PDB file of C-alpha atoms in Angstrom:
ATOM      1  CA  MET A 241      14.625 -20.664   0.722  1.00 66.00           C
ATOM      2  CA  ALA A 242      11.023 -20.931   1.905  1.00 86.00           C
ATOM      3  CA  GLU A 243      11.229 -16.958   3.628  1.00 87.00           C
ATOM      4  CA  GLN A 244      12.524 -16.119  -0.102  1.00 88.00           C
ATOM      5  CA  LYS A 245       9.325 -17.645  -1.615  1.00 92.00           C
ATOM      6  CA  VAL A 246       7.144 -15.837   0.800  1.00 93.00           C
ATOM      7  CA  ILE A 247       8.214 -12.798   0.348  1.00 94.00           C
ATOM      8  CA  LYS A 248       8.475 -12.939  -3.451  1.00 94.00           C
ATOM      9  CA  TRP A 249       4.767 -14.152  -3.475  1.00 95.00           C
ATOM     10  CA  LEU A 250       3.868 -11.174  -0.853  1.00 96.00           C
ATOM     11  CA  GLY A 251       5.386  -8.545  -3.786  1.00 96.00           C
ATOM     12  CA  MET A 252       3.014 -10.015  -6.059  1.00 97.00           C
ATOM     13  CA  ILE A 253      -0.075  -9.536  -3.668  1.00 97.00           C
ATOM     14  CA  CYS A 254       1.071  -6.134  -3.831  1.00 97.00           C
ATOM     15  CA  ILE A 255       1.549  -5.883  -7.633  1.00 98.00           C
ATOM     16  CA  LEU A 256      -2.225  -7.162  -7.519  1.00 98.00           C
ATOM     17  CA  ALA A 257      -3.452  -5.151  -4.737  1.00 97.00           C
ATOM     18  CA  GLY A 258      -1.890  -1.955  -6.563  1.00 97.00           C
ATOM     19  CA  ILE A 259      -3.743  -2.832  -9.822  1.00 98.00           C
ATOM     20  CA  ALA A 260      -6.791  -3.224  -8.026  1.00 97.00           C
ATOM     21  CA  ARG A 261      -6.282   0.194  -6.203  1.00 96.00           C
ATOM     22  CA  MET A 262      -5.653   1.925  -9.544  1.00 97.00           C
ATOM     23  CA  GLY A 263      -8.991   0.393 -10.687  1.00 96.00           C
ATOM     24  CA  MET A 264     -10.925   2.501  -8.368  1.00 95.00           C
ATOM     25  CA  THR A 265     -10.051   5.941 -10.448  1.00 95.00           C
ATOM     26  CA  PRO A 266     -11.403   4.799 -13.827  1.00 96.00           C
ATOM     27  CA  ALA A 267     -14.382   3.031 -11.799  1.00 94.00           C
ATOM     28  CA  SER A 268     -14.922   6.406  -9.887  1.00 92.00           C
ATOM     29  CA  LEU A 269     -14.824   8.333 -13.391  1.00 92.00           C
ATOM     30  CA  ILE A 270     -17.140   5.813 -15.121  1.00 93.00           C
ATOM     31  CA  TRP A 271     -19.844   4.854 -12.819  1.00 91.00           C
ATOM     32  CA  GLY A 272     -19.263   7.792 -10.178  1.00 87.00           C
ATOM     33  CA  THR A 273     -17.886   7.995  -6.711  1.00 83.00           C
ATOM     34  CA  ASP A 274     -18.658   5.308  -3.930  1.00 82.00           C
ATOM     35  CA  SER A 275     -20.552   3.154  -6.653  1.00 86.00           C
ATOM     36  CA  THR A 276     -20.530  -0.553  -6.552  1.00 87.00           C
ATOM     37  CA  GLN A 277     -17.885  -1.216  -9.203  1.00 91.00           C
ATOM     38  CA  GLU A 278     -15.575   1.568  -7.160  1.00 90.00           C
ATOM     39  CA  LEU A 279     -16.400   0.353  -3.912  1.00 90.00           C
ATOM     40  CA  THR A 280     -15.805  -3.300  -5.304  1.00 92.00           C
ATOM     41  CA  THR A 281     -12.066  -2.523  -6.232  1.00 95.00           C
ATOM     42  CA  GLY A 282     -11.458  -0.715  -3.224  1.00 93.00           C
ATOM     43  CA  LEU A 283     -12.423  -3.614  -0.945  1.00 94.00           C
ATOM     44  CA  ILE A 284     -10.202  -6.202  -2.994  1.00 96.00           C
ATOM     45  CA  ALA A 285      -7.245  -3.698  -2.639  1.00 96.00           C
ATOM     46  CA  CYS A 286      -7.882  -2.998   1.005  1.00 94.00           C
ATOM     47  CA  ILE A 287      -7.643  -6.890   1.412  1.00 96.00           C
ATOM     48  CA  LEU A 288      -4.883  -7.860  -0.638  1.00 96.00           C
ATOM     49  CA  MET A 289      -2.812  -4.606   0.891  1.00 95.00           C
ATOM     50  CA  SER A 290      -3.527  -5.765   4.333  1.00 94.00           C
ATOM     51  CA  VAL A 291      -1.905  -9.003   3.412  1.00 96.00           C
ATOM     52  CA  GLY A 292       1.042  -8.109   1.236  1.00 95.00           C
ATOM     53  CA  SER A 293       1.897  -4.523   3.065  1.00 94.00           C
ATOM     54  CA  ILE A 294       4.197  -6.494   5.575  1.00 95.00           C
ATOM     55  CA  ALA A 295       6.564  -7.576   2.251  1.00 96.00           C
ATOM     56  CA  PHE A 296       8.083  -3.414   2.726  1.00 95.00           C
ATOM     57  CA  TYR A 297       9.422  -3.958   5.763  1.00 95.00           C
ATOM     58  CA  LEU A 298      10.511  -7.444   5.722  1.00 94.00           C
ATOM     59  CA  VAL A 299      13.181  -6.471   2.879  1.00 95.00           C
ATOM     60  CA  GLN A 300      14.252  -3.655   4.575  1.00 94.00           C
ATOM     61  CA  SER A 301      13.809  -4.811   8.416  1.00 93.00           C
ATOM     62  CA  ARG A 302      17.772  -4.281   9.058  1.00 92.00           C
ATOM     63  CA  GLU A 303      17.765  -0.627   7.826  1.00 93.00           C
ATOM     64  CA  THR A 304      14.207   0.466   9.211  1.00 93.00           C
ATOM     65  CA  GLY A 305      14.362  -1.461  12.503  1.00 93.00           C
ATOM     66  CA  VAL A 306      11.578  -0.827  14.983  1.00 95.00           C
ATOM     67  CA  THR A 307      10.573   2.087  13.839  1.00 94.00           C
ATOM     68  CA  GLY A 308       9.732   0.760  10.205  1.00 94.00           C
ATOM     69  CA  PHE A 309       7.755  -2.065  11.870  1.00 95.00           C
ATOM     70  CA  ILE A 310       5.277   0.165  13.999  1.00 93.00           C
ATOM     71  CA  THR A 311       4.811   2.194  10.721  1.00 92.00           C
ATOM     72  CA  ILE A 312       4.196  -0.725   8.320  1.00 93.00           C
ATOM     73  CA  LEU A 313       1.812  -1.915  11.042  1.00 92.00           C
ATOM     74  CA  ALA A 314       0.033   1.392  11.149  1.00 89.00           C
ATOM     75  CA  ILE A 315      -0.312   1.064   7.632  1.00 89.00           C
ATOM     76  CA  ILE A 316      -1.851  -2.485   7.618  1.00 91.00           C
ATOM     77  CA  ILE A 317      -4.108  -1.267  10.420  1.00 88.00           C
ATOM     78  CA  GLY A 318      -5.148   1.469   8.043  1.00 86.00           C
ATOM     79  CA  ASN A 319      -6.099  -0.864   5.277  1.00 88.00           C
ATOM     80  CA  ILE A 320      -7.882  -3.572   7.537  1.00 90.00           C
ATOM     81  CA  LEU A 321     -10.318  -0.544   8.927  1.00 85.00           C
ATOM     82  CA  THR A 322     -10.633   0.624   5.737  1.00 85.00           C
ATOM     83  CA  THR A 323     -11.341  -3.046   4.781  1.00 88.00           C
ATOM     84  CA  ALA A 324     -14.224  -3.286   7.701  1.00 85.00           C
ATOM     85  CA  MET A 325     -15.523   0.062   6.809  1.00 82.00           C
ATOM     86  CA  LEU A 326     -16.228  -0.718   3.129  1.00 83.00           C
ATOM     87  CA  TRP A 327     -17.621  -4.220   4.118  1.00 84.00           C
ATOM     88  CA  SER A 328     -20.287  -2.517   6.137  1.00 79.00           C
ATOM     89  CA  GLN A 329     -21.020  -0.408   3.593  1.00 77.00           C
ATOM     90  CA  PHE A 330     -21.812  -3.429   1.123  1.00 76.00           C
ATOM     91  CA  ALA A 331     -23.874  -5.041   4.165  1.00 75.00           C
ATOM     92  CA  THR A 332     -26.181  -2.159   4.648  1.00 74.00           C
ATOM     93  CA  GLY A 333     -26.719  -1.713   1.017  1.00 71.00           C
ATOM     94  CA  GLY A 334     -23.864  -1.234  -1.074  1.00 65.00           C
ATOM     95  CA  ALA A 335     -23.160   2.021  -3.023  1.00 62.00           C
ATOM     96  CA  VAL A 336     -26.869   3.370  -2.656  1.00 65.00           C
ATOM     97  CA  ALA A 337     -26.775   2.783   1.133  1.00 63.00           C
ATOM     98  CA  VAL A 338     -26.481   6.171   3.913  1.00 66.00           C
ATOM     99  CA  LYS A 339     -23.128   5.886   4.891  1.00 66.00           C
ATOM    100  CA  PRO A 340     -22.724   4.971   8.598  1.00 65.00           C
ATOM    101  CA  GLU A 341     -22.611   7.327  11.292  1.00 71.00           C
ATOM    102  CA  GLY A 342     -21.724   7.168  15.195  1.00 75.00           C
ATOM    103  CA  LEU A 343     -19.019   7.316  17.226  1.00 79.00           C
ATOM    104  CA  LEU A 344     -17.916   4.002  16.201  1.00 76.00           C
ATOM    105  CA  PHE A 345     -17.716   4.730  12.684  1.00 72.00           C
ATOM    106  CA  ASN A 346     -16.139   8.021  13.049  1.00 79.00           C
ATOM    107  CA  ILE A 347     -13.330   6.555  15.443  1.00 81.00           C
ATOM    108  CA  SER A 348     -12.816   4.011  13.214  1.00 74.00           C
ATOM    109  CA  GLN A 349     -12.432   6.321  10.303  1.00 75.00           C
ATOM    110  CA  MET A 350      -9.886   8.556  12.009  1.00 80.00           C
ATOM    111  CA  PHE A 351      -7.998   5.953  13.417  1.00 75.00           C
ATOM    112  CA  GLY A 352      -7.719   4.459   9.818  1.00 71.00           C
ATOM    113  CA  THR A 353      -6.682   7.561   8.073  1.00 75.00           C
ATOM    114  CA  ILE A 354      -4.286   8.344  10.661  1.00 77.00           C
ATOM    115  CA  GLY A 355      -2.671   5.196  10.548  1.00 74.00           C
ATOM    116  CA  PHE A 356      -2.796   5.097   6.569  1.00 76.00           C
ATOM    117  CA  LEU A 357      -1.353   8.955   5.921  1.00 80.00           C
ATOM    118  CA  GLY A 358       0.904   8.986   9.047  1.00 82.00           C
ATOM    119  CA  GLY A 359       2.261   5.698   8.453  1.00 84.00           C
ATOM    120  CA  THR A 360       3.085   6.017   4.865  1.00 88.00           C
ATOM    121  CA  LEU A 361       4.720   9.429   5.407  1.00 91.00           C
ATOM    122  CA  VAL A 362       7.116   8.187   7.883  1.00 93.00           C
ATOM    123  CA  PHE A 363       7.637   4.945   6.308  1.00 93.00           C
ATOM    124  CA  MET A 364       8.305   6.829   3.076  1.00 94.00           C
ATOM    125  CA  ILE A 365      11.175   8.755   4.636  1.00 95.00           C
ATOM    126  CA  LEU A 366      12.287   5.521   6.216  1.00 95.00           C
ATOM    127  CA  THR A 367      12.066   3.894   2.746  1.00 95.00           C
ATOM    128  CA  PHE A 368      14.150   6.815   1.201  1.00 95.00           C
ATOM    129  CA  LEU A 369      16.996   6.508   3.911  1.00 94.00           C
ATOM    130  CA  ALA A 370      17.418   2.721   3.818  1.00 94.00           C
ATOM    131  CA  LYS A 371      18.324   2.345   0.287  1.00 93.00           C
ATOM    132  CA  VAL A 372      17.369  -0.758  -0.655  1.00 94.00           C
ATOM    133  CA  PHE A 373      14.308   0.247  -3.144  1.00 96.00           C
ATOM    134  CA  PRO A 374      15.132   2.206  -5.973  1.00 94.00           C
ATOM    135  CA  ARG A 375      14.624   6.056  -5.233  1.00 94.00           C
ATOM    136  CA  TRP A 376      11.958   6.299  -7.837  1.00 95.00           C
ATOM    137  CA  VAL A 377       9.781   4.052  -5.077  1.00 95.00           C
ATOM    138  CA  PRO A 378       9.607   6.758  -2.511  1.00 95.00           C
ATOM    139  CA  ALA A 379       9.191   9.129  -5.139  1.00 95.00           C
ATOM    140  CA  LEU A 380       5.931   7.372  -6.146  1.00 95.00           C
ATOM    141  CA  MET A 381       4.838   7.549  -2.521  1.00 94.00           C
ATOM    142  CA  LEU A 382       5.413  11.179  -2.421  1.00 94.00           C
ATOM    143  CA  ILE A 383       3.279  11.633  -5.227  1.00 94.00           C
ATOM    144  CA  MET A 384       0.726   9.626  -3.673  1.00 92.00           C
ATOM    145  CA  ILE A 385       0.505  11.781  -0.823  1.00 89.00           C
ATOM    146  CA  LEU A 386       0.578  14.868  -2.558  1.00 90.00           C
ATOM    147  CA  ALA A 387      -2.223  13.697  -5.153  1.00 89.00           C
ATOM    148  CA  MET A 388      -4.440  13.891  -1.957  1.00 85.00           C
ATOM    149  CA  PHE A 389      -4.487  17.699  -2.330  1.00 86.00           C
ATOM    150  CA  LEU A 390      -4.941  17.816  -5.868  1.00 83.00           C
ATOM    151  CA  PRO A 391      -7.936  20.311  -6.801  1.00 83.00           C
ATOM    152  CA  ILE A 392     -10.351  17.429  -8.151  1.00 80.00           C
ATOM    153  CA  ALA A 393     -13.736  16.436  -6.545  1.00 76.00           C
ATOM    154  CA  ASP A 394     -13.529  13.296  -4.609  1.00 75.00           C
ATOM    155  CA  ASN A 395      -9.624  12.890  -4.818  1.00 81.00           C
ATOM    156  CA  LYS A 396     -10.523  10.577  -7.800  1.00 86.00           C
ATOM    157  CA  TYR A 397      -6.978   9.868  -9.105  1.00 91.00           C
ATOM    158  CA  PHE A 398      -5.461   9.437  -5.644  1.00 91.00           C
ATOM    159  CA  ALA A 399      -6.299   5.926  -5.730  1.00 92.00           C
ATOM    160  CA  PHE A 400      -4.385   5.691  -8.956  1.00 95.00           C
ATOM    161  CA  PHE A 401      -1.306   6.914  -7.359  1.00 94.00           C
ATOM    162  CA  TRP A 402      -2.055   5.136  -4.666  1.00 93.00           C
ATOM    163  CA  GLY A 403      -1.999   1.954  -6.123  1.00 96.00           C
ATOM    164  CA  LEU A 404       0.880   3.008  -8.604  1.00 97.00           C
ATOM    165  CA  SER A 405       3.061   2.825  -5.753  1.00 96.00           C
ATOM    166  CA  TYR A 406       2.095  -0.342  -4.479  1.00 96.00           C
ATOM    167  CA  VAL A 407       2.862  -1.717  -7.921  1.00 97.00           C
ATOM    168  CA  GLY A 408       6.059  -0.496  -8.128  1.00 97.00           C
ATOM    169  CA  MET A 409       7.083  -1.753  -4.717  1.00 96.00           C
ATOM    170  CA  GLY A 410       5.741  -5.247  -5.502  1.00 97.00           C
ATOM    171  CA  TYR A 411       7.379  -5.041  -8.608  1.00 97.00           C
ATOM    172  CA  CYS A 412      10.884  -4.231  -6.945  1.00 96.00           C
ATOM    173  CA  ILE A 413      10.206  -6.962  -4.607  1.00 96.00           C
ATOM    174  CA  TRP A 414       9.199  -9.782  -7.207  1.00 95.00           C
ATOM    175  CA  ALA A 415      11.701  -8.826  -9.595  1.00 94.00           C
ATOM    176  CA  LYS A 416      14.321  -8.917  -7.147  1.00 92.00           C
ATOM    177  CA  LYS A 417      15.412  -5.266  -7.998  1.00 92.00           C
ATOM    178  CA  LEU A 418      16.460  -4.499  -4.379  1.00 92.00           C
ATOM    179  CA  VAL A 419      19.921  -3.508  -3.366  1.00 85.00           C
ATOM    180  CA  ASN A 420      21.472  -3.616   0.423  1.00 65.00           C
ATOM    181  CA  ALA A 421      18.358  -5.808   1.529  1.00 58.00           C
ATOM    182  CA  ALA A 422      18.125  -6.859   4.915  1.00 53.00           C
ATOM    183  CA  LEU A 423      18.060 -10.529   3.683  1.00 50.00           C
ATOM    184  CA  PRO A 424      21.090 -12.238   2.933  1.00 51.00           C
ATOM    185  CA  PRO A 425      21.991 -12.430  -1.121  1.00 44.00           C
ATOM    186  CA  SER A 426      22.038 -15.928  -1.098  1.00 40.00           C
ATOM    187  CA  GLN A 427      18.195 -15.748  -0.244  1.00 46.00           C
ATOM    188  CA  LEU A 428      17.362 -12.915  -2.570  1.00 45.00           C
ATOM    189  CA  THR A 429      19.393 -14.831  -5.290  1.00 41.00           C
ATOM    190  CA  TYR A 430      21.459 -12.130  -6.387  1.00 36.00           C
ATOM    191  CA  ASN A 431      24.748 -10.373  -5.092  1.00 37.00           C
ATOM    192  CA  ARG A 432      24.466  -7.068  -3.657  1.00 42.00           C
ATOM    193  CA  ASP A 433      28.344  -6.490  -4.132  1.00 39.00           C
ATOM    194  CA  GLU A 434      28.034  -7.406  -7.722  1.00 41.00           C
ATOM    195  CA  ARG A 435      24.578  -5.058  -8.162  1.00 46.00           C
ATOM    196  CA  ILE A 436      26.586  -1.988  -6.568  1.00 44.00           C
ATOM    197  CA  SER A 437      29.979  -2.580  -8.694  1.00 44.00           C
ATOM    198  CA  GLY A 438      28.244  -3.346 -12.040  1.00 45.00           C
TER     199      GLY A 438
END
């Protein structure tokens, strides 16, 4: 019962993280790229995503196995590194500060990007194959990845689709809209067989 509540609240954290991430897009459009408002919503989103993302693995751990754990860990590490980079930008003057330079910053940025993109791509495929989340959830993840390649300056809409995928997954966990989940049906308070048959 306690595990069920923890996972449910992690789902709510993912919803809040997604909303914060989606907030980066209007903040960027209104106040400009790397504005204090955009960076603030991004920092909040990164912190919440670092905490909540493990829920995506917990509800489909049986289906995704060690590979699922490694990919979600890569996503979490990517979010933690991004949090650190955003915090360092605030610490050096916020939106008006010169972006940090140097080997450590470049390595952190590289590993953060690889962890996030690589982890998300593999996790999207695993989520599709696991059939725990509704099919529209991996579709949102695919749209998020494709949004990176939109011919729009500074990828202003990428954050919106990134956040939307988190809201979708978080909602499925919070509202118990999962099928064939790794947790026993009694812990998710619905009967998997009844959902499949009816």
